Amino acid sequence: MEASGADLPKAPETTGAGSVLGRRKRILLLALGAVVLLTAGGLVGAAFVKSPAQVAAEQSPAAPTVLLAAVKKQVVGTTVVLRGSVAGAEDVTATPSPAGSGGPQQAAKPLVTATPKAAGALVNPGDVIVEVSGRPLVALAGDEPAYRDLRPGDSGKDVTELRNALGKLGFSAAGDQAGVFGAATKRAVQAYYQKIGFSAPTTGGASGEDQSVLQASQDAVTQAERHLRDAVDAAQGQPGNAVNDARADLATAQKRLADLTTRTGPIVPLAEVVFLPSFPARITKFDAHVGNPVEAPLVTLSSGQLQVIGRLDPADRAVVQAGAPAEIDSEVSGFHGTGKITAVGEQAQPTAPASGEQGQAQGQAGQASGQPFVPVTVLPDAPLDPGLIGQDVRLTLKFAQTSGPVLAVPSSAVTSSADGRTHVVVVGAGGAQRPVEVRAGKSGGGLVEVEPVAGGLAEGDQVVIGR
């Protein structure tokens, strides 16, 4: 039998709670997506949609910006700051050589045998600075440099200088003729050498030849005296030619003895003394060590009235003039002083700094090797402590300074009109602007001294310096 349609199997239906819930979720997600898209579109559209007022505001010119500065009351002038070092008015060098002491020329090179002083040490009158081949180099007060051995019988300004220097140390040469190295000077020299622990060199040198000659002359005088007595005795009170000859011989021998006595005795060799114009001095260079050969210059001393030598940047040369005031400050010791510029030199190119203290002072002056500079000399208003010699200091140079605090504005605040008048623009509390005519004075450091001609201007007022 054929099966009927009613007997065929039916496909299962998809109705039920699960299928309904899935359809609802899909509908909800589609709705949320639509809302998000509509919201984003509205925001984007709002960004490009402007009101007529906004369009007009954007097309109008921007409000001008005004730069202001306050009126100050202070000293106005140009200030330059640089580094410098304290030094004497001059450097004196000395290289002792025993060959200059009156003795025979030595074949061997002289050696340093003692160093009582070292680099940086202060030196007072009469001090022994160094010993070379067992002989001293001493410092004495005097303006004239030593240029010869000073011997008995010599005369001149250098002898006067020696006598004055010894006199200040308590060794008087009173009794000698002015400017002459006489018997009193010889005694003073001997006493001074004895005090410092050395024997005084003599005109006879190490061999004592002059002393032998002197002794021979003394013997000749004695012999002549005896001949005279013999002649007188032989003449029995009736002088004859023998007596006259003996008297003449005696007079000649006495004169020779007096001349020789005047020219012999202790000396002050050129190799054993250095004259310095003022004390205390300071050793600025001294590299010698005991046992080393003497190399020139052996010792350099800074002497004379202390001053400050500054090293100026050539770019500031045009504003620095002699006579301007200066302030001197030492960060190391806390010293503060004042002075004046006495000289402005020509641009120089320094060599590499020397070793030791002198090189250190050059480095502290703030200039690297090879950098050009202009030397500036500052003379202090009051004498400086010798302890500052060689010390690095700061120099503050001031030019065209006002005598006291004045009204000052930035230079950009001062403008000129067509009629040549100068003015500043003062801005009030509400932003209102008013011009004030002023007379411009001294300037420096970006500021200008101003004096109001018409209209009020006071410290603290705001002036226009730019737009």
Short mmCIF file of C-alpha atoms in Angstrom, two decimals:
data_model
loop_
_atom_site.label_atom_id
_atom_site.label_comp_id
_atom_site.label_asym_id
_atom_site.label_seq_id
_atom_site.Cartn_x
_atom_site.Cartn_y
_atom_site.Cartn_z
CA MET A 1 0.00 0.00 0.00
CA GLU A 2 1.12 3.41 -0.69
CA ALA A 3 1.61 5.64 2.30
CA SER A 4 -0.53 8.70 2.56
CA GLY A 5 0.69 12.24 3.17
CA ALA A 6 -0.61 12.15 6.65
CA ASP A 7 1.66 9.31 7.48
CA LEU A 8 4.93 11.09 6.36
CA PRO A 9 7.38 12.38 9.25
CA LYS A 10 7.43 16.24 9.91
CA ALA A 11 10.61 18.47 10.45
CA PRO A 12 11.10 19.61 14.04
CA GLU A 13 9.90 23.21 14.82
CA THR A 14 12.45 25.85 16.06
CA THR A 15 10.14 27.65 18.38
CA GLY A 16 10.91 27.87 22.06
CA ALA A 17 12.31 30.15 24.81
CA GLY A 18 15.98 29.96 23.64
CA SER A 19 15.37 31.11 20.10
CA VAL A 20 13.23 34.08 21.18
CA LEU A 21 15.94 35.34 23.60
CA GLY A 22 18.63 35.25 20.90
CA ARG A 23 16.52 37.34 18.54
CA ARG A 24 15.98 39.95 21.24
CA LYS A 25 19.72 40.29 21.95
CA ARG A 26 20.48 40.87 18.31
CA ILE A 27 17.85 43.58 18.06
CA LEU A 28 19.21 45.34 21.20
CA LEU A 29 22.80 45.38 19.91
CA LEU A 30 21.69 46.86 16.60
CA ALA A 31 19.79 49.59 18.40
CA LEU A 32 22.81 50.50 20.59
CA GLY A 33 25.08 50.67 17.55
CA ALA A 34 22.72 53.05 15.86
CA VAL A 35 22.66 55.33 18.93
CA VAL A 36 26.47 55.43 19.07
CA LEU A 37 26.71 56.31 15.41
CA LEU A 38 24.16 59.08 15.73
CA THR A 39 25.96 60.53 18.80
CA ALA A 40 29.38 60.54 17.15
CA GLY A 41 27.99 62.14 14.06
CA GLY A 42 26.42 64.88 16.12
CA LEU A 43 29.67 65.64 17.91
CA VAL A 44 31.65 65.77 14.70
CA GLY A 45 29.09 67.99 13.11
CA ALA A 46 29.07 70.31 16.12
CA ALA A 47 32.83 70.79 15.78
CA PHE A 48 32.43 72.23 12.32
CA VAL A 49 29.34 74.23 12.96
CA LYS A 50 30.08 77.82 14.27
CA SER A 51 27.74 80.55 15.23
CA PRO A 52 27.91 83.96 13.46
CA ALA A 53 29.40 85.50 16.64
CA GLN A 54 32.21 82.94 16.68
CA VAL A 55 33.00 83.55 13.02
CA ALA A 56 33.15 87.33 13.60
CA ALA A 57 35.42 86.94 16.64
CA GLU A 58 37.87 84.77 14.74
CA GLN A 59 38.04 87.18 11.82
CA SER A 60 38.73 90.29 14.02
CA PRO A 61 42.45 91.24 14.84
CA ALA A 62 43.95 89.81 18.05
CA ALA A 63 44.28 92.12 21.01
CA PRO A 64 47.82 93.57 21.18
CA THR A 65 50.19 92.11 23.80
CA VAL A 66 52.10 94.74 25.84
CA LEU A 67 55.36 93.87 27.62
CA LEU A 68 55.90 95.82 30.81
CA ALA A 69 58.76 96.48 33.23
CA ALA A 70 58.87 98.27 36.56
CA VAL A 71 60.66 101.58 37.10
CA LYS A 72 63.57 100.98 39.53
CA LYS A 73 65.60 103.26 41.76
CA GLN A 74 69.26 102.27 41.82
CA VAL A 75 72.80 103.23 40.83
CA VAL A 76 73.27 103.01 37.08
CA GLY A 77 76.55 102.47 35.25
CA THR A 78 78.70 100.02 33.31
CA THR A 79 80.26 97.20 35.32
CA VAL A 80 82.97 94.79 34.13
CA VAL A 81 84.08 91.83 36.25
CA LEU A 82 87.40 90.06 35.66
CA ARG A 83 90.05 88.06 37.48
CA GLY A 84 93.46 89.26 38.56
CA SER A 85 96.38 88.46 40.83
CA VAL A 86 98.18 90.51 43.49
CA ALA A 87 101.83 91.26 42.77
CA GLY A 88 104.54 93.76 43.55
CA ALA A 89 105.26 96.68 41.28
CA GLU A 90 108.18 94.71 39.86
CA ASP A 91 109.71 91.26 39.81
CA VAL A 92 113.37 90.95 40.76
CA THR A 93 115.37 87.89 39.74
CA ALA A 94 118.64 86.67 41.20
CA THR A 95 121.05 83.92 40.21
CA PRO A 96 124.01 83.86 42.61
CA SER A 97 127.37 82.53 41.47
CA PRO A 98 130.30 82.15 43.87
CA ALA A 99 132.65 83.24 41.07
CA GLY A 100 131.53 86.79 41.80
CA SER A 101 132.72 86.72 45.40
CA GLY A 102 136.26 87.83 44.73
CA GLY A 103 137.73 84.32 44.66
CA PRO A 104 139.16 82.48 41.68
CA GLN A 105 136.83 81.35 38.91
CA GLN A 106 135.42 77.93 39.71
CA ALA A 107 135.49 75.29 37.03
CA ALA A 108 132.58 73.30 38.46
CA LYS A 109 129.03 74.59 38.14
CA PRO A 110 127.80 76.03 41.46
CA LEU A 111 125.32 73.92 43.42
CA VAL A 112 122.45 74.79 45.73
CA THR A 113 123.60 73.82 49.23
CA ALA A 114 120.71 75.07 51.39
CA THR A 115 117.20 76.52 50.92
CA PRO A 116 116.14 78.50 54.00
CA LYS A 117 113.21 79.88 51.99
CA ALA A 118 110.74 78.24 49.64
CA ALA A 119 108.37 79.38 46.89
CA GLY A 120 105.61 81.53 48.36
CA ALA A 121 107.62 82.50 51.46
CA LEU A 122 107.81 86.10 52.67
CA VAL A 123 111.26 87.70 52.75
CA ASN A 124 112.25 90.43 55.21
CA PRO A 125 115.30 92.71 55.10
CA GLY A 126 118.48 90.84 55.96
CA ASP A 127 117.03 87.37 55.37
CA VAL A 128 119.10 84.64 53.76
CA ILE A 129 117.13 83.40 50.76
CA VAL A 130 119.32 80.55 49.53
CA GLU A 131 122.86 79.20 49.85
CA VAL A 132 124.94 78.42 46.77
CA SER A 133 128.22 76.55 47.18
CA GLY A 134 128.14 77.37 50.87
CA ARG A 135 127.68 81.13 50.41
CA PRO A 136 124.48 83.10 51.20
CA LEU A 137 122.21 85.19 49.02
CA VAL A 138 120.71 87.91 51.25
CA ALA A 139 117.97 90.47 50.67
CA LEU A 140 118.63 94.10 51.60
CA ALA A 141 116.49 97.22 51.24
CA GLY A 142 117.34 99.50 48.32
CA ASP A 143 116.05 100.91 45.06
CA GLU A 144 119.33 100.58 43.14
CA PRO A 145 120.02 97.12 41.72
CA ALA A 146 123.35 95.53 42.64
CA TYR A 147 125.76 95.62 39.71
CA ARG A 148 129.26 95.15 41.21
CA ASP A 149 131.13 93.78 44.18
CA LEU A 150 131.24 96.47 46.88
CA ARG A 151 134.79 96.77 48.23
CA PRO A 152 136.59 98.92 50.77
CA GLY A 153 137.52 102.24 49.17
CA ASP A 154 134.57 102.21 46.75
CA SER A 155 132.17 105.15 46.62
CA GLY A 156 128.83 105.85 44.97
CA LYS A 157 125.07 105.54 45.34
CA ASP A 158 125.26 101.79 45.73
CA VAL A 159 127.65 102.18 48.66
CA THR A 160 125.26 104.66 50.27
CA GLU A 161 122.45 102.14 49.69
CA LEU A 162 124.47 99.39 51.38
CA ARG A 163 125.30 101.56 54.38
CA ASN A 164 121.64 102.63 54.77
CA ALA A 165 120.45 99.02 54.51
CA LEU A 166 122.92 97.82 57.16
CA GLY A 167 122.04 100.77 59.36
CA LYS A 168 118.35 99.79 59.32
CA LEU A 169 119.42 96.35 60.54
CA GLY A 170 121.39 97.87 63.40
CA PHE A 171 124.88 97.90 61.84
CA SER A 172 125.88 101.54 61.63
CA ALA A 173 128.64 102.85 59.36
CA ALA A 174 128.73 106.27 61.02
CA GLY A 175 132.13 107.91 60.86
CA ASP A 176 132.90 107.18 57.24
CA GLN A 177 132.79 109.89 54.62
CA ALA A 178 129.40 110.07 52.91
CA GLY A 179 129.03 107.47 50.18
CA VAL A 180 132.40 105.85 50.92
CA PHE A 181 133.14 102.26 51.92
CA GLY A 182 135.47 103.09 54.78
CA ALA A 183 136.64 101.55 58.03
CA ALA A 184 133.22 101.93 59.74
CA THR A 185 131.49 100.28 56.79
CA LYS A 186 133.93 97.39 56.96
CA ARG A 187 133.11 96.86 60.63
CA ALA A 188 129.37 96.97 59.84
CA VAL A 189 129.77 94.38 57.05
CA GLN A 190 131.79 92.07 59.27
CA ALA A 191 129.22 92.32 62.07
CA TYR A 192 126.30 91.61 59.73
CA TYR A 193 127.91 88.51 58.23
CA GLN A 194 128.72 87.29 61.71
CA LYS A 195 125.07 87.65 62.71
CA ILE A 196 123.78 85.55 59.81
CA GLY A 197 126.36 82.87 60.52
CA PHE A 198 128.91 83.39 57.74
CA SER A 199 132.42 84.77 57.51
CA ALA A 200 132.63 87.97 55.50
CA PRO A 201 134.41 87.49 52.17
CA THR A 202 137.49 89.65 51.75
CA THR A 203 139.38 91.37 48.99
CA GLY A 204 142.03 88.65 49.24
CA GLY A 205 139.58 85.94 48.32
CA ALA A 206 140.13 82.36 49.38
CA SER A 207 143.94 82.55 49.05
CA GLY A 208 144.30 85.66 51.20
CA GLU A 209 146.71 87.30 48.75
CA ASP A 210 145.72 90.83 49.72
CA GLN A 211 146.24 90.03 53.35
CA SER A 212 149.78 88.89 52.54
CA VAL A 213 150.45 92.12 50.68
CA LEU A 214 149.04 94.10 53.57
CA GLN A 215 151.29 92.26 56.01
CA ALA A 216 154.30 92.96 53.78
CA SER A 217 153.47 96.67 53.77
CA GLN A 218 153.16 96.68 57.53
CA ASP A 219 156.59 95.01 57.75
CA ALA A 220 158.01 97.66 55.40
CA VAL A 221 156.77 100.41 57.69
CA THR A 222 158.31 98.75 60.69
CA GLN A 223 161.63 98.35 58.86
CA ALA A 224 161.63 101.99 57.81
CA GLU A 225 160.99 103.11 61.38
CA ARG A 226 164.00 101.12 62.54
CA HIS A 227 166.23 102.58 59.83
CA LEU A 228 165.19 106.03 60.91
CA ARG A 229 166.10 105.39 64.50
CA ASP A 230 169.46 103.94 63.46
CA ALA A 231 170.19 106.94 61.28
CA VAL A 232 169.33 109.39 64.07
CA ASP A 233 171.55 107.53 66.50
CA ALA A 234 174.44 107.52 64.04
CA ALA A 235 174.19 111.25 63.41
CA GLN A 236 174.36 111.96 67.16
CA GLY A 237 171.61 114.51 66.97
CA GLN A 238 172.85 116.08 63.75
CA PRO A 239 170.50 114.86 61.01
CA GLY A 240 172.12 114.15 57.68
CA ASN A 241 171.04 112.66 54.40
CA ALA A 242 170.63 109.21 55.88
CA VAL A 243 168.12 110.53 58.38
CA ASN A 244 166.19 112.45 55.73
CA ASP A 245 166.13 109.42 53.46
CA ALA A 246 164.92 107.22 56.28
CA ARG A 247 162.13 109.71 57.06
CA ALA A 248 161.10 109.77 53.41
CA ASP A 249 161.10 105.98 53.27
CA LEU A 250 158.96 105.85 56.40
CA ALA A 251 156.43 108.34 54.99
CA THR A 252 156.21 106.37 51.75
CA ALA A 253 155.71 103.09 53.58
CA GLN A 254 153.05 104.64 55.83
CA LYS A 255 151.14 106.00 52.82
CA ARG A 256 151.26 102.66 51.05
CA LEU A 257 150.02 100.95 54.20
CA ALA A 258 147.16 103.45 54.60
CA ASP A 259 146.10 103.06 50.97
CA LEU A 260 146.25 99.29 51.16
CA THR A 261 144.36 99.25 54.46
CA THR A 262 141.64 101.36 52.87
CA ARG A 263 141.32 98.99 49.90
CA THR A 264 141.42 95.67 51.74
CA GLY A 265 139.09 93.90 54.09
CA PRO A 266 135.54 92.55 53.98
CA ILE A 267 133.48 93.03 50.82
CA VAL A 268 129.87 92.50 49.77
CA PRO A 269 129.95 90.43 46.56
CA LEU A 270 127.44 90.94 43.80
CA ALA A 271 126.59 87.23 44.02
CA GLU A 272 125.57 87.48 47.67
CA VAL A 273 123.09 90.36 47.78
CA VAL A 274 119.83 91.41 46.08
CA PHE A 275 118.39 94.86 46.76
CA LEU A 276 114.58 95.15 46.89
CA PRO A 277 112.62 98.44 46.95
CA SER A 278 110.15 97.40 49.63
CA PHE A 279 109.47 94.70 52.19
CA PRO A 280 108.17 92.22 52.93
CA ALA A 281 108.66 90.67 49.51
CA ARG A 282 107.47 87.25 48.41
CA ILE A 283 109.25 84.52 46.50
CA THR A 284 107.07 83.91 43.46
CA LYS A 285 109.31 81.39 41.73
CA PHE A 286 111.93 79.10 43.23
CA ASP A 287 112.37 75.61 41.85
CA ALA A 288 115.85 74.88 43.24
CA HIS A 289 116.59 71.88 45.43
CA VAL A 290 119.63 71.09 47.53
CA GLY A 291 122.30 69.44 45.40
CA ASN A 292 120.95 70.75 42.09
CA PRO A 293 123.07 72.92 39.81
CA VAL A 294 122.17 76.61 39.72
CA GLU A 295 119.92 77.46 36.76
CA ALA A 296 119.05 81.04 35.84
CA PRO A 297 116.89 82.58 37.11
CA LEU A 298 117.27 80.79 40.42
CA VAL A 299 114.81 82.89 42.40
CA THR A 300 112.17 85.49 41.48
CA LEU A 301 110.87 87.89 44.10
CA SER A 302 107.86 90.19 43.92
CA SER A 303 108.60 93.58 45.46
CA GLY A 304 107.47 97.18 45.40
CA GLN A 305 104.06 98.63 46.16
CA LEU A 306 101.47 95.90 45.84
CA GLN A 307 99.01 96.16 42.99
CA VAL A 308 96.56 93.95 41.13
CA ILE A 309 97.18 92.87 37.54
CA GLY A 310 93.89 91.96 35.86
CA ARG A 311 93.38 90.06 32.63
CA LEU A 312 90.64 91.77 30.63
CA ASP A 313 88.66 90.25 27.79
CA PRO A 314 89.60 92.25 24.65
CA ALA A 315 85.88 92.63 23.91
CA ASP A 316 85.59 94.94 26.95
CA ARG A 317 88.63 97.05 26.08
CA ALA A 318 86.60 99.97 24.72
CA VAL A 319 84.77 100.63 28.01
CA VAL A 320 87.75 100.32 30.37
CA GLN A 321 89.59 103.58 31.01
CA ALA A 322 92.38 104.62 33.38
CA GLY A 323 91.18 106.43 36.49
CA ALA A 324 88.00 104.40 36.88
CA PRO A 325 87.27 102.96 40.35
CA ALA A 326 87.64 99.28 41.07
CA GLU A 327 86.67 96.90 43.84
CA ILE A 328 89.08 94.15 44.92
CA ASP A 329 87.71 90.99 46.50
CA SER A 330 89.41 87.79 47.60
CA GLU A 331 87.12 84.81 47.98
CA VAL A 332 89.92 82.93 49.76
CA SER A 333 90.64 85.37 52.60
CA GLY A 334 87.45 87.45 52.52
CA PHE A 335 89.42 90.63 51.81
CA HIS A 336 87.57 93.60 50.29
CA GLY A 337 89.24 96.78 49.14
CA THR A 338 89.04 99.55 46.59
CA GLY A 339 91.43 101.05 44.10
CA LYS A 340 91.75 102.80 40.76
CA ILE A 341 92.84 101.72 37.31
CA THR A 342 96.29 103.19 36.62
CA ALA A 343 97.10 101.55 33.30
CA VAL A 344 95.43 99.62 30.49
CA GLY A 345 97.92 97.76 28.32
CA GLU A 346 97.87 96.43 24.81
CA GLN A 347 96.35 93.10 23.86
CA ALA A 348 98.73 90.26 24.58
CA GLN A 349 98.88 86.57 23.81
CA PRO A 350 100.01 84.63 26.89
CA THR A 351 102.40 81.75 26.76
CA ALA A 352 101.73 78.47 28.52
CA PRO A 353 101.54 79.00 32.30
CA ALA A 354 104.78 78.43 34.16
CA SER A 355 105.14 75.69 36.72
CA GLY A 356 104.89 76.28 40.44
CA GLU A 357 103.12 79.13 42.17
CA GLN A 358 103.57 81.60 39.35
CA GLY A 359 101.84 79.27 36.91
CA GLN A 360 99.08 78.66 39.43
CA ALA A 361 98.50 82.41 39.74
CA GLN A 362 98.19 82.71 35.97
CA GLY A 363 95.66 79.91 35.88
CA GLN A 364 93.66 81.46 38.71
CA ALA A 365 93.50 84.72 36.79
CA GLY A 366 90.82 83.03 34.69
CA GLN A 367 92.62 82.90 31.37
CA ALA A 368 93.43 79.63 29.67
CA SER A 369 96.73 79.29 27.87
CA GLY A 370 96.58 80.78 24.41
CA GLN A 371 93.63 83.12 25.09
CA PRO A 372 94.35 86.80 24.32
CA PHE A 373 93.91 89.35 27.09
CA VAL A 374 94.45 93.01 27.91
CA PRO A 375 96.49 93.65 31.10
CA VAL A 376 94.86 96.12 33.50
CA THR A 377 96.77 97.55 36.48
CA VAL A 378 94.79 98.50 39.60
CA LEU A 379 96.50 100.45 42.38
CA PRO A 380 94.80 99.93 45.77
CA ASP A 381 93.65 102.98 47.73
CA ALA A 382 95.31 101.54 50.85
CA PRO A 383 98.40 99.29 51.11
CA LEU A 384 97.56 95.62 50.72
CA ASP A 385 98.57 92.91 53.15
CA PRO A 386 101.72 91.20 51.78
CA GLY A 387 99.96 87.92 52.50
CA LEU A 388 97.84 88.59 49.40
CA ILE A 389 100.85 88.45 47.05
CA GLY A 390 100.22 85.84 44.39
CA GLN A 391 96.58 85.39 45.41
CA ASP A 392 93.79 85.26 42.84
CA VAL A 393 91.21 88.04 43.32
CA ARG A 394 88.08 89.35 41.64
CA LEU A 395 88.12 92.85 40.13
CA THR A 396 84.88 94.76 39.65
CA LEU A 397 85.42 97.79 37.42
CA LYS A 398 82.77 100.51 37.34
CA PHE A 399 82.39 103.22 34.72
CA ALA A 400 80.08 106.24 34.29
CA GLN A 401 78.36 105.48 37.57
CA THR A 402 75.63 107.77 38.91
CA SER A 403 76.48 109.41 42.22
CA GLY A 404 73.59 107.63 43.89
CA PRO A 405 70.32 105.78 43.27
CA VAL A 406 68.27 107.23 40.38
CA LEU A 407 65.11 106.31 38.50
CA ALA A 408 66.05 103.71 35.91
CA VAL A 409 64.18 101.85 33.18
CA PRO A 410 65.23 99.25 30.60
CA SER A 411 66.79 100.90 27.57
CA SER A 412 63.99 99.48 25.38
CA ALA A 413 61.47 101.58 27.34
CA VAL A 414 62.90 104.89 26.10
CA THR A 415 61.74 106.06 22.67
CA SER A 416 62.33 109.24 20.67
CA SER A 417 59.75 111.28 18.79
CA ALA A 418 60.21 113.22 15.55
CA ASP A 419 61.03 116.42 17.48
CA GLY A 420 63.91 114.72 19.27
CA ARG A 421 62.24 114.41 22.65
CA THR A 422 62.48 111.18 24.59
CA HIS A 423 59.70 109.61 26.56
CA VAL A 424 58.44 106.45 28.21
CA VAL A 425 54.88 105.08 28.18
CA VAL A 426 53.42 104.45 31.63
CA VAL A 427 50.58 101.90 31.95
CA GLY A 428 48.05 102.53 34.72
CA ALA A 429 46.15 100.00 36.83
CA GLY A 430 43.27 99.86 34.34
CA GLY A 431 45.54 99.42 31.35
CA ALA A 432 45.41 103.07 30.32
CA GLN A 433 48.64 104.30 28.74
CA ARG A 434 50.16 107.77 29.01
CA PRO A 435 53.45 109.09 27.62
CA VAL A 436 55.88 110.77 30.03
CA GLU A 437 58.64 112.96 28.64
CA VAL A 438 62.03 112.16 30.24
CA ARG A 439 65.67 113.15 30.02
CA ALA A 440 67.95 110.12 29.58
CA GLY A 441 71.19 110.02 31.58
CA LYS A 442 73.87 107.44 32.23
CA SER A 443 73.38 103.85 31.17
CA GLY A 444 74.79 100.44 31.89
CA GLY A 445 73.72 96.88 32.45
CA GLY A 446 70.72 97.32 30.15
CA LEU A 447 69.31 100.20 32.23
CA VAL A 448 69.04 103.94 31.51
CA GLU A 449 68.84 106.76 34.03
CA VAL A 450 65.66 108.80 33.40
CA GLU A 451 64.45 112.09 34.83
CA PRO A 452 60.82 113.07 34.16
CA VAL A 453 60.37 116.42 32.39
CA ALA A 454 56.60 116.53 32.26
CA GLY A 455 54.24 114.10 33.93
CA GLY A 456 54.71 111.89 36.94
CA LEU A 457 57.10 108.97 37.08
CA ALA A 458 57.91 107.05 40.25
CA GLU A 459 59.59 103.90 41.39
CA GLY A 460 57.35 100.89 40.80
CA ASP A 461 55.46 102.39 37.82
CA GLN A 462 54.98 99.99 34.90
CA VAL A 463 56.40 101.16 31.57
CA VAL A 464 56.05 99.62 28.12
CA ILE A 465 59.20 97.88 26.86
CA GLY A 466 57.68 96.08 23.86
CA ARG A 467 54.48 95.20 22.03
#
